[in-house]
PDB file of C-alpha atoms in Angstrom:
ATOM      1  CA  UNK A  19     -48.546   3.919  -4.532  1.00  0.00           C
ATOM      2  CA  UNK A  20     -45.489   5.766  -2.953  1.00  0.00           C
ATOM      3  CA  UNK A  21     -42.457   3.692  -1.463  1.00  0.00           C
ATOM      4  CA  UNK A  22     -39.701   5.105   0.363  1.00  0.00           C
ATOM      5  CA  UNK A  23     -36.511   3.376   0.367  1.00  0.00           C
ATOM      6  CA  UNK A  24     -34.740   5.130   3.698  1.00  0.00           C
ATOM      7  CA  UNK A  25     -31.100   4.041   4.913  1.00  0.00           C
ATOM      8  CA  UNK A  26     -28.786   5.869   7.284  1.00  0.00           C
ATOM      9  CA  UNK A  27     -25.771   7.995   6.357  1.00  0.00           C
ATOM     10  CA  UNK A  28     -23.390   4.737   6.621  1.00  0.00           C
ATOM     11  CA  UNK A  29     -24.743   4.297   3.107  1.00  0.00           C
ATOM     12  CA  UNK A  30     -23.009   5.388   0.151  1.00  0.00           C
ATOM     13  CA  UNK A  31     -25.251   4.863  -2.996  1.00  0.00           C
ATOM     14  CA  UNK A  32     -26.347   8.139  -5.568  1.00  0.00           C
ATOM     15  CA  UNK A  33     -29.743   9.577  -5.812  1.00  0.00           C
ATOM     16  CA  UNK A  34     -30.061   9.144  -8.920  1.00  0.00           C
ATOM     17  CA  UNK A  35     -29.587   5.554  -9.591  1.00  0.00           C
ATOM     18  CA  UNK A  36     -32.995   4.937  -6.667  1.00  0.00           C
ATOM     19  CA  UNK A  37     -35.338   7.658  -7.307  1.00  0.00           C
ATOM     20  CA  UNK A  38     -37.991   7.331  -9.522  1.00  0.00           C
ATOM     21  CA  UNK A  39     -41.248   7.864 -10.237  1.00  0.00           C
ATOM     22  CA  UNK A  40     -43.426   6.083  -7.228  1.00  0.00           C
ATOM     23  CA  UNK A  41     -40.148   5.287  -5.191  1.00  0.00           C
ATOM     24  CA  UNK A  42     -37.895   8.060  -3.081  1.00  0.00           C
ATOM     25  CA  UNK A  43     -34.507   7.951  -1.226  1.00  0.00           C
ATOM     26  CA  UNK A  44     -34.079   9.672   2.331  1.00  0.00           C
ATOM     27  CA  UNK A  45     -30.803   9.806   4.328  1.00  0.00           C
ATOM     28  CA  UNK A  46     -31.248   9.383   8.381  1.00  0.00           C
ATOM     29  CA  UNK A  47     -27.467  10.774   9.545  1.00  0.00           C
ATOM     30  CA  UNK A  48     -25.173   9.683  11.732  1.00  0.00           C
ATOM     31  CA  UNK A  49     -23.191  12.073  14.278  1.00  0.00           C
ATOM     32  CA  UNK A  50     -19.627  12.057  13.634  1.00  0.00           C
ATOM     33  CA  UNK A  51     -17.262  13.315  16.870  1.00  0.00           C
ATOM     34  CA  UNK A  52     -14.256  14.673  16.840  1.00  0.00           C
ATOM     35  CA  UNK A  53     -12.922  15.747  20.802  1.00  0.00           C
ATOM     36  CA  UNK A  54     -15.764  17.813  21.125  1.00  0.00           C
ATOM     37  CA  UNK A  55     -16.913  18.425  17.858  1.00  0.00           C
ATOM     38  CA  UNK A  56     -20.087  17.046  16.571  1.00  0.00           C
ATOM     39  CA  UNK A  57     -20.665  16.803  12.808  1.00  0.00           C
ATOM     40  CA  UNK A  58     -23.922  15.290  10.960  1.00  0.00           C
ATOM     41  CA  UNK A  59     -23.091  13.481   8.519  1.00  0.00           C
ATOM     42  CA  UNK A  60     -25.509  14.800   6.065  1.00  0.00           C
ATOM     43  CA  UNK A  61     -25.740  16.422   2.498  1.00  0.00           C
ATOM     44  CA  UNK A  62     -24.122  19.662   4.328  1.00  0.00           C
ATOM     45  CA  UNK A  63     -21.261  18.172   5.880  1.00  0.00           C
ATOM     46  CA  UNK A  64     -18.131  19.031   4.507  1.00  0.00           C
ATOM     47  CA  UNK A  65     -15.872  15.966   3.591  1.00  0.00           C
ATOM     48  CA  UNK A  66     -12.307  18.090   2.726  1.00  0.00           C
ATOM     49  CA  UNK A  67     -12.712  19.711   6.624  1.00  0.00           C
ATOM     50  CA  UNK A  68     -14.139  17.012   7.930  1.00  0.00           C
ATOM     51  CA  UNK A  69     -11.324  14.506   6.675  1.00  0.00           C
ATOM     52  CA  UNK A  70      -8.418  16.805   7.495  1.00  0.00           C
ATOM     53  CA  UNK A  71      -9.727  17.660  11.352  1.00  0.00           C
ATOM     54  CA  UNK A  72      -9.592  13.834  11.444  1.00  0.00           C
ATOM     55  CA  UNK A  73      -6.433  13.088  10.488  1.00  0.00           C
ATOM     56  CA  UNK A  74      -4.900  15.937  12.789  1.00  0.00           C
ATOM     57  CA  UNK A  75      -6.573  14.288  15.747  1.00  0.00           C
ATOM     58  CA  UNK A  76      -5.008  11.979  17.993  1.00  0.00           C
ATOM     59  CA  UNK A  77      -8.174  10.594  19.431  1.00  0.00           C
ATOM     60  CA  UNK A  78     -10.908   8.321  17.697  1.00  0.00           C
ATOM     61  CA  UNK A  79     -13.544   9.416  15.930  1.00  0.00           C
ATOM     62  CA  UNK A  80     -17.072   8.318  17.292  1.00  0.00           C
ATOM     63  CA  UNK A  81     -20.150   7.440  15.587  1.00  0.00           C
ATOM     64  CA  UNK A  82     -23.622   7.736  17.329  1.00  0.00           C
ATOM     65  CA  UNK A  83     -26.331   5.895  15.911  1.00  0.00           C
ATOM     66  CA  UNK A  84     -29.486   8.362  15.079  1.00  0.00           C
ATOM     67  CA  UNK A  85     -32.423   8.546  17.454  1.00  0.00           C
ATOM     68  CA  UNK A  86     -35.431   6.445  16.865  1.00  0.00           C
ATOM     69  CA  UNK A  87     -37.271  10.273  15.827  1.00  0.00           C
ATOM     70  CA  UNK A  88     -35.500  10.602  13.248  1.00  0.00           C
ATOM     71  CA  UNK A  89     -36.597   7.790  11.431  1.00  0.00           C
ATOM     72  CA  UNK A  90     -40.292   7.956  12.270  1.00  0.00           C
ATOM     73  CA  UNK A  91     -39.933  11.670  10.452  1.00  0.00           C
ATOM     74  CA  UNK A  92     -38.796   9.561   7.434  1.00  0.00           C
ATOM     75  CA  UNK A  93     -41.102   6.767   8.103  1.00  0.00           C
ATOM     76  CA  UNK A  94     -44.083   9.211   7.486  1.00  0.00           C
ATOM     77  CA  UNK A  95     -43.100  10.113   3.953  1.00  0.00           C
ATOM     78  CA  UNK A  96     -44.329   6.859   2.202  1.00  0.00           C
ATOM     79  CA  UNK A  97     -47.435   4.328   1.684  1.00  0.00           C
ATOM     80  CA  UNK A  98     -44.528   1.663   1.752  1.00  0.00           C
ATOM     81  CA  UNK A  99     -40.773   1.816   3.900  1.00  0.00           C
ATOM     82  CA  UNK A 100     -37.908   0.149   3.246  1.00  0.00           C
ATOM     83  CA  UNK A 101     -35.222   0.743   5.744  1.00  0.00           C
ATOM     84  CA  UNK A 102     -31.572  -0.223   4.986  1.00  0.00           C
ATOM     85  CA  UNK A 103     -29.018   0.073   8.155  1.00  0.00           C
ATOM     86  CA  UNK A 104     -25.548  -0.577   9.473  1.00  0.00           C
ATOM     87  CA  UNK A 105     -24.406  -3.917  10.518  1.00  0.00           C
ATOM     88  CA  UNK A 106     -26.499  -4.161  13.644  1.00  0.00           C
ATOM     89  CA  UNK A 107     -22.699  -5.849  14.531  1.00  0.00           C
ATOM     90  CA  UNK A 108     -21.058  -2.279  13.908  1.00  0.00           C
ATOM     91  CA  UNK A 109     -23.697   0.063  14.875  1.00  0.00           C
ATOM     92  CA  UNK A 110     -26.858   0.849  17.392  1.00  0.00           C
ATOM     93  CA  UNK A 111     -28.306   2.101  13.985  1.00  0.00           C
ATOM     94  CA  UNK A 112     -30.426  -1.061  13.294  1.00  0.00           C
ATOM     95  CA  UNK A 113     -31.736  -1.622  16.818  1.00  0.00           C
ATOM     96  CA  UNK A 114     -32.817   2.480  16.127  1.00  0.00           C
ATOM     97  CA  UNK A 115     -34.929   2.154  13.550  1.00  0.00           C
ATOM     98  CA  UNK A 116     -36.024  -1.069  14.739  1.00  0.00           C
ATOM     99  CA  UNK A 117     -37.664   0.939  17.753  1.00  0.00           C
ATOM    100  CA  UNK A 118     -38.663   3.250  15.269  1.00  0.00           C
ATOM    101  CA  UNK A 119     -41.035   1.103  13.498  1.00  0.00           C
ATOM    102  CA  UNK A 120     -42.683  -0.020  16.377  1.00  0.00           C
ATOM    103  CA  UNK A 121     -43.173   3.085  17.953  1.00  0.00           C
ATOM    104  CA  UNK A 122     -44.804   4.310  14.952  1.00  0.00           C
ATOM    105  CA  UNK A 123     -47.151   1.494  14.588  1.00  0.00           C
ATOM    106  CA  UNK A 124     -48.392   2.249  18.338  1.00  0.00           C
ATOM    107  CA  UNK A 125     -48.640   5.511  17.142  1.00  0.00           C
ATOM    108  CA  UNK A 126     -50.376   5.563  13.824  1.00  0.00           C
ATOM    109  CA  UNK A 127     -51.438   2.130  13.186  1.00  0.00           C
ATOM    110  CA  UNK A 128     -50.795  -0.470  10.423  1.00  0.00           C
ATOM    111  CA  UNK A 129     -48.223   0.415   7.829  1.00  0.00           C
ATOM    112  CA  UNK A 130     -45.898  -1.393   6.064  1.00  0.00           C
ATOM    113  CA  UNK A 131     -42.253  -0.855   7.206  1.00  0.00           C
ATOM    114  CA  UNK A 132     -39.864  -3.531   7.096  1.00  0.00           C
ATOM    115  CA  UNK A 133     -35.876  -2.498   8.519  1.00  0.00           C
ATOM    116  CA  UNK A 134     -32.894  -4.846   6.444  1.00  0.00           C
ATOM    117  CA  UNK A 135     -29.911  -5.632   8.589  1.00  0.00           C
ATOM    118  CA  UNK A 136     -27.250  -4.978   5.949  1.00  0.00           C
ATOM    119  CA  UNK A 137     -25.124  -6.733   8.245  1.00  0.00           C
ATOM    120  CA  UNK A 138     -22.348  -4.848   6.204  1.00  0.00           C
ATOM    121  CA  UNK A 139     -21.862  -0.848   5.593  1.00  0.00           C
ATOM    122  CA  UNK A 140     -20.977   1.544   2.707  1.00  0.00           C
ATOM    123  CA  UNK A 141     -21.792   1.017  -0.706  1.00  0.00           C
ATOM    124  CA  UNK A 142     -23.289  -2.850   0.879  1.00  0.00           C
ATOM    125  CA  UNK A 143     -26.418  -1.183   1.738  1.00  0.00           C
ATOM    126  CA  UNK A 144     -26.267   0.493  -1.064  1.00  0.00           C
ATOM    127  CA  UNK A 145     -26.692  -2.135  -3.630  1.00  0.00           C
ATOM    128  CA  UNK A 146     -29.206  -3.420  -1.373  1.00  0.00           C
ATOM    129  CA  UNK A 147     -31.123  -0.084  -1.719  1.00  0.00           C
ATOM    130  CA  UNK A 148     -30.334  -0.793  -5.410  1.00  0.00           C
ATOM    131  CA  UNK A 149     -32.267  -4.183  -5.386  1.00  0.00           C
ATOM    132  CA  UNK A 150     -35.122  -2.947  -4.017  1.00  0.00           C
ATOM    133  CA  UNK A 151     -35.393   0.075  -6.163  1.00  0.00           C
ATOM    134  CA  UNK A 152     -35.623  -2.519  -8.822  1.00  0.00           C
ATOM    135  CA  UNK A 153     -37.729  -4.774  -7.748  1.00  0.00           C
ATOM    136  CA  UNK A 154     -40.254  -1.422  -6.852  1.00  0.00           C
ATOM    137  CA  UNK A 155     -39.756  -0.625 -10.273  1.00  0.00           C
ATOM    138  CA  UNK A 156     -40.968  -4.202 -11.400  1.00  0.00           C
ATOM    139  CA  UNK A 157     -44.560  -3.320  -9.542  1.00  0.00           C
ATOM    140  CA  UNK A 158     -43.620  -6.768  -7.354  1.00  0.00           C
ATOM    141  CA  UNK A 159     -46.099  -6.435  -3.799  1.00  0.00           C
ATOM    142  CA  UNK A 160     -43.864  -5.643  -0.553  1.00  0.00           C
ATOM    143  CA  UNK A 161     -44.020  -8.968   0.507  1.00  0.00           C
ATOM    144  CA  UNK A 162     -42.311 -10.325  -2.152  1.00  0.00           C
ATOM    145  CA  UNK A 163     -39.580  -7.696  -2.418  1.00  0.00           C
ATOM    146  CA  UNK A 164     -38.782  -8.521   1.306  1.00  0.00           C
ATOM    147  CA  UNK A 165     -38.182 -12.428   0.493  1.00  0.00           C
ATOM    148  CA  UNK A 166     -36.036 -11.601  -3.074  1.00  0.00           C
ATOM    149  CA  UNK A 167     -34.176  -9.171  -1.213  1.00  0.00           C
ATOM    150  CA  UNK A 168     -33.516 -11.194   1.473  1.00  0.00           C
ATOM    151  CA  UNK A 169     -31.997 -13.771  -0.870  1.00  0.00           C
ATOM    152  CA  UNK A 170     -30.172 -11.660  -2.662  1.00  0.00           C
ATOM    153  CA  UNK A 171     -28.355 -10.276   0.486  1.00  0.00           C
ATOM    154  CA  UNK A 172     -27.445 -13.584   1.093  1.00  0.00           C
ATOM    155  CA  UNK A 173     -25.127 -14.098  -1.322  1.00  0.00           C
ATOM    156  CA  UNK A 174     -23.675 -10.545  -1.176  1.00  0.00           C
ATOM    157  CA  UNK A 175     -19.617  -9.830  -1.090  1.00  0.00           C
ATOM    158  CA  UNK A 176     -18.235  -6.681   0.338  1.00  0.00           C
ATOM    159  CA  UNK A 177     -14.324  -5.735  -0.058  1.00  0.00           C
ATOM    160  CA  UNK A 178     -12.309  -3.353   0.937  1.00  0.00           C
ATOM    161  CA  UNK A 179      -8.414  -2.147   0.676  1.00  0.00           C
ATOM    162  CA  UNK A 180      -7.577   0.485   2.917  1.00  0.00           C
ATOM    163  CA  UNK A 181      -4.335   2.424   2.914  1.00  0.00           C
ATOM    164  CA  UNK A 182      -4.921   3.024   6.421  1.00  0.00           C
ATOM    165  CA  UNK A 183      -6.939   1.369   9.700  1.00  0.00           C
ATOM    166  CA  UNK A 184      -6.408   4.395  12.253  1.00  0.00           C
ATOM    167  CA  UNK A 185     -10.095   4.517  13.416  1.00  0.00           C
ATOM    168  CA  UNK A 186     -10.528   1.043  12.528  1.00  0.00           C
ATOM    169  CA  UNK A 187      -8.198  -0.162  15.148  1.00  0.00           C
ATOM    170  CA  UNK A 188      -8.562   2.765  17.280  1.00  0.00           C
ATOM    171  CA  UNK A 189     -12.330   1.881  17.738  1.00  0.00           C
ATOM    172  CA  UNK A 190     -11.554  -2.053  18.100  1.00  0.00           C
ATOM    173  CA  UNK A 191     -13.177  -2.970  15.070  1.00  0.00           C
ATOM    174  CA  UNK A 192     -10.032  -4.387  13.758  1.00  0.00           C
ATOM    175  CA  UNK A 193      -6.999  -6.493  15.081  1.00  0.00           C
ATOM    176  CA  UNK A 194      -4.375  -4.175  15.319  1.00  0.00           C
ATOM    177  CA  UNK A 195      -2.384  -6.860  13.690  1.00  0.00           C
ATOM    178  CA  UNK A 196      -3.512  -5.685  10.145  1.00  0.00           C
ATOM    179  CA  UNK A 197      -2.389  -2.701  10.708  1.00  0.00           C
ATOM    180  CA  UNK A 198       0.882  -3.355  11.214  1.00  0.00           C
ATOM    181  CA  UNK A 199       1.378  -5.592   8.048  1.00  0.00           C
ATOM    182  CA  UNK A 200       0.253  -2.768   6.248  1.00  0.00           C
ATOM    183  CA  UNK A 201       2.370   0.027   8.015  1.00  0.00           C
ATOM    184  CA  UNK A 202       5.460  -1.303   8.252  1.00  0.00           C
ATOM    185  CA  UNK A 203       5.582  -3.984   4.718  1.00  0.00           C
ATOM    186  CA  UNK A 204       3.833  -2.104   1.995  1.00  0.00           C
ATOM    187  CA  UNK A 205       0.761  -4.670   2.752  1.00  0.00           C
ATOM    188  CA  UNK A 206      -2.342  -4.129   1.496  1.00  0.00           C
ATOM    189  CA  UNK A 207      -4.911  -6.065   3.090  1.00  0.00           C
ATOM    190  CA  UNK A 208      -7.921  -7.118   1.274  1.00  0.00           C
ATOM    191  CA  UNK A 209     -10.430  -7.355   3.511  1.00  0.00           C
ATOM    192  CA  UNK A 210     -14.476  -8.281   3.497  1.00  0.00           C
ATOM    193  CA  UNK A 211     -17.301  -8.298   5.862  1.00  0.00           C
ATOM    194  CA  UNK A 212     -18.482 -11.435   6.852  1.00  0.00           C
ATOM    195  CA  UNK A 213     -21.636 -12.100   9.025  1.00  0.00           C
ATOM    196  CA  UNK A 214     -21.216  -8.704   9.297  1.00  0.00           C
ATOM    197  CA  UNK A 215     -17.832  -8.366  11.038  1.00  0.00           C
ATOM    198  CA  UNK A 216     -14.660  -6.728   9.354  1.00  0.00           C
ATOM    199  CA  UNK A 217     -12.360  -9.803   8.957  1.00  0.00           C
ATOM    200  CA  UNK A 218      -8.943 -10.441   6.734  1.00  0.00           C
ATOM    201  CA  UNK A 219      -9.232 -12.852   3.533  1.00  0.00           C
ATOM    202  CA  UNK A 220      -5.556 -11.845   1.974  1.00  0.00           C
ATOM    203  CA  UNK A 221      -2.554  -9.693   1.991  1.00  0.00           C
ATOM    204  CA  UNK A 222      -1.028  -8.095  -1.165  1.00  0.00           C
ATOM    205  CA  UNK A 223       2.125  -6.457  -2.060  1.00  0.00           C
ATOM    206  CA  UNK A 224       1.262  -3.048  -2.685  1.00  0.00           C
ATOM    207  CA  UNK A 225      -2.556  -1.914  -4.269  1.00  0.00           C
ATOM    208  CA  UNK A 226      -2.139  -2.667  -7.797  1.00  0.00           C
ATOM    209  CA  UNK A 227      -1.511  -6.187  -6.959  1.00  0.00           C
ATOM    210  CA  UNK A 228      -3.898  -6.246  -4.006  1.00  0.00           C
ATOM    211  CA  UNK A 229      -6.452  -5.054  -6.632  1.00  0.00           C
ATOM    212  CA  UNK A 230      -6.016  -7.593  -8.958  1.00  0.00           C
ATOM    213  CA  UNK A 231      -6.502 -10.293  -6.660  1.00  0.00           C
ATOM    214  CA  UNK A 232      -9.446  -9.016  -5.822  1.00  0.00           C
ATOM    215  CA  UNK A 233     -11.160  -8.951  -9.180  1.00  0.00           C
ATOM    216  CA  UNK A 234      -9.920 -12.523  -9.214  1.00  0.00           C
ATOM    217  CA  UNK A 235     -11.598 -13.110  -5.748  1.00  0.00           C
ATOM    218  CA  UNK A 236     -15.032 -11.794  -7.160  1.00  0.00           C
ATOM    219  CA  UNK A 237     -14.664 -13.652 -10.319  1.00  0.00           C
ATOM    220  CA  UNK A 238     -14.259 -17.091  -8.255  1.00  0.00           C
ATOM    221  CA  UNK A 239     -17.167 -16.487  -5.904  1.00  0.00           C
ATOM    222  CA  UNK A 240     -19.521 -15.241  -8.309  1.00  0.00           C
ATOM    223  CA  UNK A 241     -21.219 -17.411  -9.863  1.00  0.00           C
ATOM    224  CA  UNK A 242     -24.469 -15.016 -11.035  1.00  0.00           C
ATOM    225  CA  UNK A 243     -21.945 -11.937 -11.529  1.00  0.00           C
ATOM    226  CA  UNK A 244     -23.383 -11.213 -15.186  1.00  0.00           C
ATOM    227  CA  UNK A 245     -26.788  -9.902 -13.469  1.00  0.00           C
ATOM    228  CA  UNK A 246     -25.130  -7.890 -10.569  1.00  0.00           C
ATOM    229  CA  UNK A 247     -24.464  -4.600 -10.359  1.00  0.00           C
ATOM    230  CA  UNK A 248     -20.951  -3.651  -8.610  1.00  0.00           C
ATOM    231  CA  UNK A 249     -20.324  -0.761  -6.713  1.00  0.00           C
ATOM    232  CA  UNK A 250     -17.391   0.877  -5.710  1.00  0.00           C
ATOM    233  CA  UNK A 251     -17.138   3.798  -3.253  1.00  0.00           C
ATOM    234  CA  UNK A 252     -13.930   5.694  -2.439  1.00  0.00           C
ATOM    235  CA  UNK A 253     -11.864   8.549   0.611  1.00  0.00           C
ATOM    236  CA  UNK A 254     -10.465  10.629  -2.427  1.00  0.00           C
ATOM    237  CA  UNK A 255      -9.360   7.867  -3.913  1.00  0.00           C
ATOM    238  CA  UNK A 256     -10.549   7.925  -7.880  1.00  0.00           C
ATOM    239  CA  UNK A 257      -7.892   7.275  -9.603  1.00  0.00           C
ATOM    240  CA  UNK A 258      -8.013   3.954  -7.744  1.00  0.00           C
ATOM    241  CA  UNK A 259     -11.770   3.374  -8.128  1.00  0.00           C
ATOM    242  CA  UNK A 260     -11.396   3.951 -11.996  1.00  0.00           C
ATOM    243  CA  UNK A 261      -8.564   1.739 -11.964  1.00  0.00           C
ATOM    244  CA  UNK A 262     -10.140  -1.290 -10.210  1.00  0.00           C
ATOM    245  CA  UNK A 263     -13.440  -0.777 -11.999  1.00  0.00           C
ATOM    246  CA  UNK A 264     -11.063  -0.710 -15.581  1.00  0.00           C
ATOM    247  CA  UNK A 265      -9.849  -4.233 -14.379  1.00  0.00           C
ATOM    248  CA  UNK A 266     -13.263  -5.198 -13.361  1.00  0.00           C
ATOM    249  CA  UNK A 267     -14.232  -5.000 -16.813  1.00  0.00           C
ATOM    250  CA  UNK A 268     -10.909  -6.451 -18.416  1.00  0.00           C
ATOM    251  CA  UNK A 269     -12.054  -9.757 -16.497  1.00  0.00           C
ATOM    252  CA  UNK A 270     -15.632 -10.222 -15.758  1.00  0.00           C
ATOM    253  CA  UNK A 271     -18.743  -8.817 -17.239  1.00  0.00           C
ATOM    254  CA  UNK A 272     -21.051  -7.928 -14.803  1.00  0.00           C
ATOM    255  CA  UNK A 273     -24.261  -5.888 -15.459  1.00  0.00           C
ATOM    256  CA  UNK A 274     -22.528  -2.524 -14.511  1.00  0.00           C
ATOM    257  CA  UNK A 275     -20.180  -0.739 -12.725  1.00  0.00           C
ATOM    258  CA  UNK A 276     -21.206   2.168 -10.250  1.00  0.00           C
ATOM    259  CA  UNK A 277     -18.444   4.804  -8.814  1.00  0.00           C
ATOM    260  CA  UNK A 278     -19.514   7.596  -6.004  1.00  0.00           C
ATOM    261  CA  UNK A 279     -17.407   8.709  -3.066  1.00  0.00           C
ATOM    262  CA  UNK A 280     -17.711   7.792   0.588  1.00  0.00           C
ATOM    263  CA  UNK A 281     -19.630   9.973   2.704  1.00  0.00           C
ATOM    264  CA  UNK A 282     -19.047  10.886   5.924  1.00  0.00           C
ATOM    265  CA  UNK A 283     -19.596   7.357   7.905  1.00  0.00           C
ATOM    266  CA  UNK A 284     -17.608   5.680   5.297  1.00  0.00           C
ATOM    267  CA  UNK A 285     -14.777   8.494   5.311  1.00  0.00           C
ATOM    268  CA  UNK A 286     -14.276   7.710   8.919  1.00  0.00           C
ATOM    269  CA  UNK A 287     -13.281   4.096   9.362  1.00  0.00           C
ATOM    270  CA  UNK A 288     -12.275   3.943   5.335  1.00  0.00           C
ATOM    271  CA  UNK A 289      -9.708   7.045   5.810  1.00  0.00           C
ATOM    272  CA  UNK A 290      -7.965   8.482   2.738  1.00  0.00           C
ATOM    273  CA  UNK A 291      -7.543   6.261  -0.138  1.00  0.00           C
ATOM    274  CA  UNK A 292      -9.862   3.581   1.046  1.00  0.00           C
ATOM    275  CA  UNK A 293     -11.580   1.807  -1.651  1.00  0.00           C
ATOM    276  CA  UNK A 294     -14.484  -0.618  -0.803  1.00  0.00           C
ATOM    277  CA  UNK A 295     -16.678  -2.747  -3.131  1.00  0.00           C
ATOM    278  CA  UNK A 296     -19.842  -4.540  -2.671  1.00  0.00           C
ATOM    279  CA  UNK A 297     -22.251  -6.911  -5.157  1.00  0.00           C
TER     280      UNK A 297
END
């Protein structure tokens, strides 16, 4: 039996750690806009043009959430869906596919889809995509994979230290307060989603000690930590991902360490040198 595993473009998880033999990975993408540029945020978009246009322009970036179409096209390529979105509390992208799922059950008739709020973004969703690759891979019924996963998503962490908040703040998504703590005093804010909105939990002196605090933060609020898997995503940033996933492993043992860059989604409110972890 086939199972697709689909989640938007806000997700930033590699191919090759889903895919397998009776489960597939598709990307739904995002629209990315610049003034009056449009980019989709897909496997063609280029992230060195994209990032530099974005840091030359004075306005925000906007995000548009994909239309319900485009994920009843991916909807149709499995016996099984799981569908992995944006906070539903940072983007339309949940209530999308949402509408998707129900239009395509008027359309064709009983299937099994089932659409996760990650109620959290980047590599978040993708170590949820991650869990349910494994628990495909275990032969457990859909059912069953909906109820672990849900459990498993609640006791999630996602972190992130950001050299920069332009779009962040720009798009009201965070208090422009944290921004200027880390302009003007070297700060730099770790930061986590919680209930799926971006809030504060500490500010550190410069990254190296911001970093370390945070392996100390996910060593005192993991408990289970020896059977998760920790990803880290990065804006062209990996010296810094290799460097907090090096202290990850001087201090905790989890069950292993992923590294991939940010795609475009990501790239936007993360900005150059963002780092952002989730287990």
């Amino acid at each position: 039996m086939q199972n697709g595993i689909i989640v938007d473009s806000g997700c930033d998880v590699n191919r090759e750690h889903i895919e397998s033999g009776n489960c597939l990975i598709n990307y739904v993408p995002l629209n990315l806009q610049i003034g009056e540029t449009v980019y989709l945020d897909d496997e063609n978009l280029n992230l060195d043009n994209y990032l530099a246009h974005m840091e030359a322009s004075t306005t925000a970036v906007k995000t548009s959430a994909p239309s319900p179409g485009l994920f009843m096209e991916r909807f149709g390529l499995a016996e099984n869906i799981f569908a992995v979105t944006l906070s539903s509390k940072l983007s339309a992208t949940y209530q999308s596919a949402v509408s998707a799922k129900n239009m395509y059950l008027d359309e064709y008739g009983k299937k099994f889809i089932h659409v996760f709020d990650s109620l959290s973004a980047s590599v978040a969703e993708g170590v949820i995509a991650l869990k349910i690759s494994e628990l495909i891979k275990k032969g457990l019924p859909s059912p069953d994979i909906v109820e672990q996963v849900n459990q498993f998503m609640s006791g999630m962490h996602t972190y992130f230290i950001l050299d920069k908040f332009d779009n962040l703040v720009k798009t009201g998504r965070v208090n422009p307060y944290i921004a200027k703590i880390a302009s003007f005093l070297n700060v730099k804010p770790i930061c986590t989603a919680q209930n799926g909105e971006i809030k504060m939990l500490e500010k550190g002196r410069g990254y190296a000690k911001s970093m370390k605090r945070l392996v100390q933060i996910i060593k005192e609020n993991t408990p289970d930590i020896e059977s998760r898997i920790i990803s880290i995503t990065h804006v062209k940033a990996m010296e810094k991902a290799i460097a907090l996933k090096d202290e990850i492993l001087s201090f905790i043992n989890p069950k292993d360490v992923l590294i991939q860059e940010c795609r475009g989604v990501t790239t936007t409110y993360a900005n150059r040198g963002g780092v952002v972890v989730a287990l």
